PDB file of C-alpha atoms in Angstrom:
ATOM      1  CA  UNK A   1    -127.189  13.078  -6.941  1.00 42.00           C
ATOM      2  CA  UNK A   2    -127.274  12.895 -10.689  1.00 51.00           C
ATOM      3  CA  UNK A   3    -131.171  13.107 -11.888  1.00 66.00           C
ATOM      4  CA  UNK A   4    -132.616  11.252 -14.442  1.00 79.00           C
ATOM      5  CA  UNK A   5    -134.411  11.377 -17.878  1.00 88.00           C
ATOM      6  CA  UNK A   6    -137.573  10.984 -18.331  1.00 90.00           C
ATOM      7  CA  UNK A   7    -139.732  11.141 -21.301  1.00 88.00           C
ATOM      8  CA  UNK A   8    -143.254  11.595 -21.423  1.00 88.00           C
ATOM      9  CA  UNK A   9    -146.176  10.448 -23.995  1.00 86.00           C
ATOM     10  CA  UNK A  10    -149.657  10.219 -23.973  1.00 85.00           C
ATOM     11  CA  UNK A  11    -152.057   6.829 -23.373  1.00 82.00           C
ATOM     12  CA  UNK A  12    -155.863   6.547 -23.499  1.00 82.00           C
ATOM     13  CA  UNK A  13    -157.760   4.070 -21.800  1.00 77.00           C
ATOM     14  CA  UNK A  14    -160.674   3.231 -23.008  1.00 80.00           C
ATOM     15  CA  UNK A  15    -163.552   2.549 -19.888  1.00 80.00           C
ATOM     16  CA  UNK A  16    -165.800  -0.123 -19.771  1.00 86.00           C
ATOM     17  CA  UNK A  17    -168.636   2.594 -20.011  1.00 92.00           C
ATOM     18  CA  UNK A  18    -166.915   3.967 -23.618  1.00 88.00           C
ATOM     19  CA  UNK A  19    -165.258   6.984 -22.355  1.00 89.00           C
ATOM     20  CA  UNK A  20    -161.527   7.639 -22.317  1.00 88.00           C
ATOM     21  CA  UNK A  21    -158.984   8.595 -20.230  1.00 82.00           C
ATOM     22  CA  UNK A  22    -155.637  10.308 -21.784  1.00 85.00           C
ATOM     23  CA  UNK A  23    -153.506  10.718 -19.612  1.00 84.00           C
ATOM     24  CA  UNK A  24    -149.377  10.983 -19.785  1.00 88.00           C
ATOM     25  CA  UNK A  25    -147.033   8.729 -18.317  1.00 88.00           C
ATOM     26  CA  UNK A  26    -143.215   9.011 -17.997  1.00 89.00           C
ATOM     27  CA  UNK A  27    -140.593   6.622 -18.991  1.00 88.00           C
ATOM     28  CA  UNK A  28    -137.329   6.893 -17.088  1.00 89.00           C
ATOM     29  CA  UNK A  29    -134.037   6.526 -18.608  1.00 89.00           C
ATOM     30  CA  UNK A  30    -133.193   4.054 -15.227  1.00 87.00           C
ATOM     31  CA  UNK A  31    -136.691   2.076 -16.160  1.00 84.00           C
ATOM     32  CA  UNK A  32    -138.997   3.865 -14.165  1.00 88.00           C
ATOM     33  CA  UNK A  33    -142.086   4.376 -14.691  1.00 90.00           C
ATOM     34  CA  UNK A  34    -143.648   7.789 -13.899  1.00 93.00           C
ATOM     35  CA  UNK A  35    -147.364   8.315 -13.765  1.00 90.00           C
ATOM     36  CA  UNK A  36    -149.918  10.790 -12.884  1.00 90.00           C
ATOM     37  CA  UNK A  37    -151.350  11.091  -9.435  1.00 90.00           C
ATOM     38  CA  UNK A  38    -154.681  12.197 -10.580  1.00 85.00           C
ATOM     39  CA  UNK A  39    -154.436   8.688 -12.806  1.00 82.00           C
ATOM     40  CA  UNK A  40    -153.577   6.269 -10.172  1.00 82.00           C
ATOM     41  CA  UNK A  41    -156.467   8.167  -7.878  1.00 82.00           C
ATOM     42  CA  UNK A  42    -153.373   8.919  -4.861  1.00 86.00           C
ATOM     43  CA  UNK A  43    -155.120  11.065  -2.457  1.00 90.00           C
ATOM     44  CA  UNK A  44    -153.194  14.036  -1.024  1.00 92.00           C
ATOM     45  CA  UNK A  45    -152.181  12.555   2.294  1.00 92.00           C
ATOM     46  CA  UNK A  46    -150.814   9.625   0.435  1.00 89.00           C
ATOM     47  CA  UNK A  47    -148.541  11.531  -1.796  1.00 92.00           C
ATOM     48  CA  UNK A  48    -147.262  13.198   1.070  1.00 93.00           C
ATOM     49  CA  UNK A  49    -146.402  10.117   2.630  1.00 90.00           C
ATOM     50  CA  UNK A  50    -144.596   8.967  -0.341  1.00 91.00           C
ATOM     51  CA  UNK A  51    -142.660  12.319  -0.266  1.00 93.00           C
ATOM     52  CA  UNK A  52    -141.899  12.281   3.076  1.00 92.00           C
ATOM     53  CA  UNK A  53    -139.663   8.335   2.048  1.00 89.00           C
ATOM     54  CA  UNK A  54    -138.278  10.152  -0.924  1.00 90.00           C
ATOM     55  CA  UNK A  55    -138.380  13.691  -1.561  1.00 92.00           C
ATOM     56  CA  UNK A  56    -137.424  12.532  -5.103  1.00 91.00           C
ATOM     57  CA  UNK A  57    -140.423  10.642  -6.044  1.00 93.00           C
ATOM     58  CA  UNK A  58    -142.998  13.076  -6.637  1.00 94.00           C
ATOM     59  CA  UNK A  59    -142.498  15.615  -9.702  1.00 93.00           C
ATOM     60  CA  UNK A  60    -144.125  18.237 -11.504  1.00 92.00           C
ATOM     61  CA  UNK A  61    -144.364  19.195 -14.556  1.00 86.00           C
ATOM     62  CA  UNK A  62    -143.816  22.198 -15.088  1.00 86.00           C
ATOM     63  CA  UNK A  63    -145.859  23.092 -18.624  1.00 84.00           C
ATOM     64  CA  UNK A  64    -149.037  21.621 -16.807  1.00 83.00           C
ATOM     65  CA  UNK A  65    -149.129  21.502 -13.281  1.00 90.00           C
ATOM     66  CA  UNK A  66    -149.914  18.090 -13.263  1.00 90.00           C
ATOM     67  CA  UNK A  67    -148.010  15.674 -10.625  1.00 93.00           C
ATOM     68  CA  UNK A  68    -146.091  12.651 -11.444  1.00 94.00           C
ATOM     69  CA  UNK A  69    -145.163  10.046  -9.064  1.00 94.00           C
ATOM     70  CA  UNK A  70    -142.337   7.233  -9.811  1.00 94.00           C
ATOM     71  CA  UNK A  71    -144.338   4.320  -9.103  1.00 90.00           C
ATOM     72  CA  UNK A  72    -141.783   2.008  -7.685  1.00 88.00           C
ATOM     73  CA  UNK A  73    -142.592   4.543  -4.805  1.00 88.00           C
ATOM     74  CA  UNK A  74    -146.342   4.209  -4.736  1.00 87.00           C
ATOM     75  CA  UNK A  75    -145.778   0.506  -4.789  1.00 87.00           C
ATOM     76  CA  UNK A  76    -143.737   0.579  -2.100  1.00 86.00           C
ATOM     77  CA  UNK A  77    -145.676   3.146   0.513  1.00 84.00           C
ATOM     78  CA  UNK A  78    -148.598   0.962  -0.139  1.00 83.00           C
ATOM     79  CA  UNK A  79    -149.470  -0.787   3.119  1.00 83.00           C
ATOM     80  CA  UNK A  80    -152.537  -2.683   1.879  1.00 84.00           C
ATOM     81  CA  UNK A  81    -151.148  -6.132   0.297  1.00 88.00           C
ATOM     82  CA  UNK A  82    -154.139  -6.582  -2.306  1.00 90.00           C
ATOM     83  CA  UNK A  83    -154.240  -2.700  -2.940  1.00 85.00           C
ATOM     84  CA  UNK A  84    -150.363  -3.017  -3.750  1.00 87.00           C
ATOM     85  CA  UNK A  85    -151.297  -5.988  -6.206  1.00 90.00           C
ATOM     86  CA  UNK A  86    -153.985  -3.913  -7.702  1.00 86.00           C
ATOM     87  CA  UNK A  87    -151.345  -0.667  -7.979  1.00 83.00           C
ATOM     88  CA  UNK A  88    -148.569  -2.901  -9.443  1.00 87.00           C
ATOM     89  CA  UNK A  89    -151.302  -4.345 -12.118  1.00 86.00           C
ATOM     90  CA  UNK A  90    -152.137  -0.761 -12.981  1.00 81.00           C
ATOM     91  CA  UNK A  91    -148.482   0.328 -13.528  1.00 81.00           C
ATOM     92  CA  UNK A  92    -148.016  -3.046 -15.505  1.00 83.00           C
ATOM     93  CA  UNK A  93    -150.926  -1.641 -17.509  1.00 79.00           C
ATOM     94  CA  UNK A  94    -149.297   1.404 -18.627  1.00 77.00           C
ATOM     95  CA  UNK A  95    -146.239  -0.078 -18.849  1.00 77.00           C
ATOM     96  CA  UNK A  96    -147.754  -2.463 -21.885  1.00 77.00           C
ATOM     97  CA  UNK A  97    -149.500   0.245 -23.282  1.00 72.00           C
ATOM     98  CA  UNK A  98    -145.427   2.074 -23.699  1.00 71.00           C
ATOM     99  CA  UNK A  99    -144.537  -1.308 -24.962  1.00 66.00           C
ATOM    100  CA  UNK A 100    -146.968  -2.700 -26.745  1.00 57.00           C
ATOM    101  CA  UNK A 101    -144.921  -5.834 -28.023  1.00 58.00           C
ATOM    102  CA  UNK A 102    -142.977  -6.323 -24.763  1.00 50.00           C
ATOM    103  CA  UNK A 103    -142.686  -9.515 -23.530  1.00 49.00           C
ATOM    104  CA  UNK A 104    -144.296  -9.929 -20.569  1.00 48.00           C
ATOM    105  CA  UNK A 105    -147.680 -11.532 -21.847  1.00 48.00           C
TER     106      UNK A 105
END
């Protein structure tokens, strides 16, 4: 298997209650989208269950310990149909906030 590249930068999203949340997100070079687990609130036994589909899908980085899941993979473990509509809006999310001007909106 040939891996991919991925490149990582920081977002901040501002809560409704003022604070912020920076957290980093990964861009692959196939178009995936890579984003913390600790972001999208996975629980343990979740991310397990995503690893156990695709050993592939869950990385860490290595600098910071923190976990990154390709969220193509999230989306699809999901079992819950309006969770999996509120997981792709959130990916959506930090996909605009890569691409600022995309085209989407």
């Amino acid at each position: 298997m040939i891996g991919i590249g991925i490149q990582f930068c920081h977002v901040v999203k501002r809560q409704p209650n003022g604070f912020q949340i920076v957290s980093k997100v990964g861009l692959g070079t196939d178009q995936s989208v890579w984003a913390e687990v600790a972001y999208l609130g996975l629980s343990r036994k979740a991310v397990d269950e995503i690893l156990e589909e695709d050993r592939t899908a869950v990385i860490v980085d290595h600098d910071d310990g923190r976990e990154y899941v390709n969220s193509h993979a999230v989306v699809k473990n999901c079992r819950c149909p309006k969770l999996q509509k509120q997981l792709t809006a959130a990916v959506d999310e930090l996909r605009d906030r890569l691409h600022p001007k995309n085209f989407r909106r």
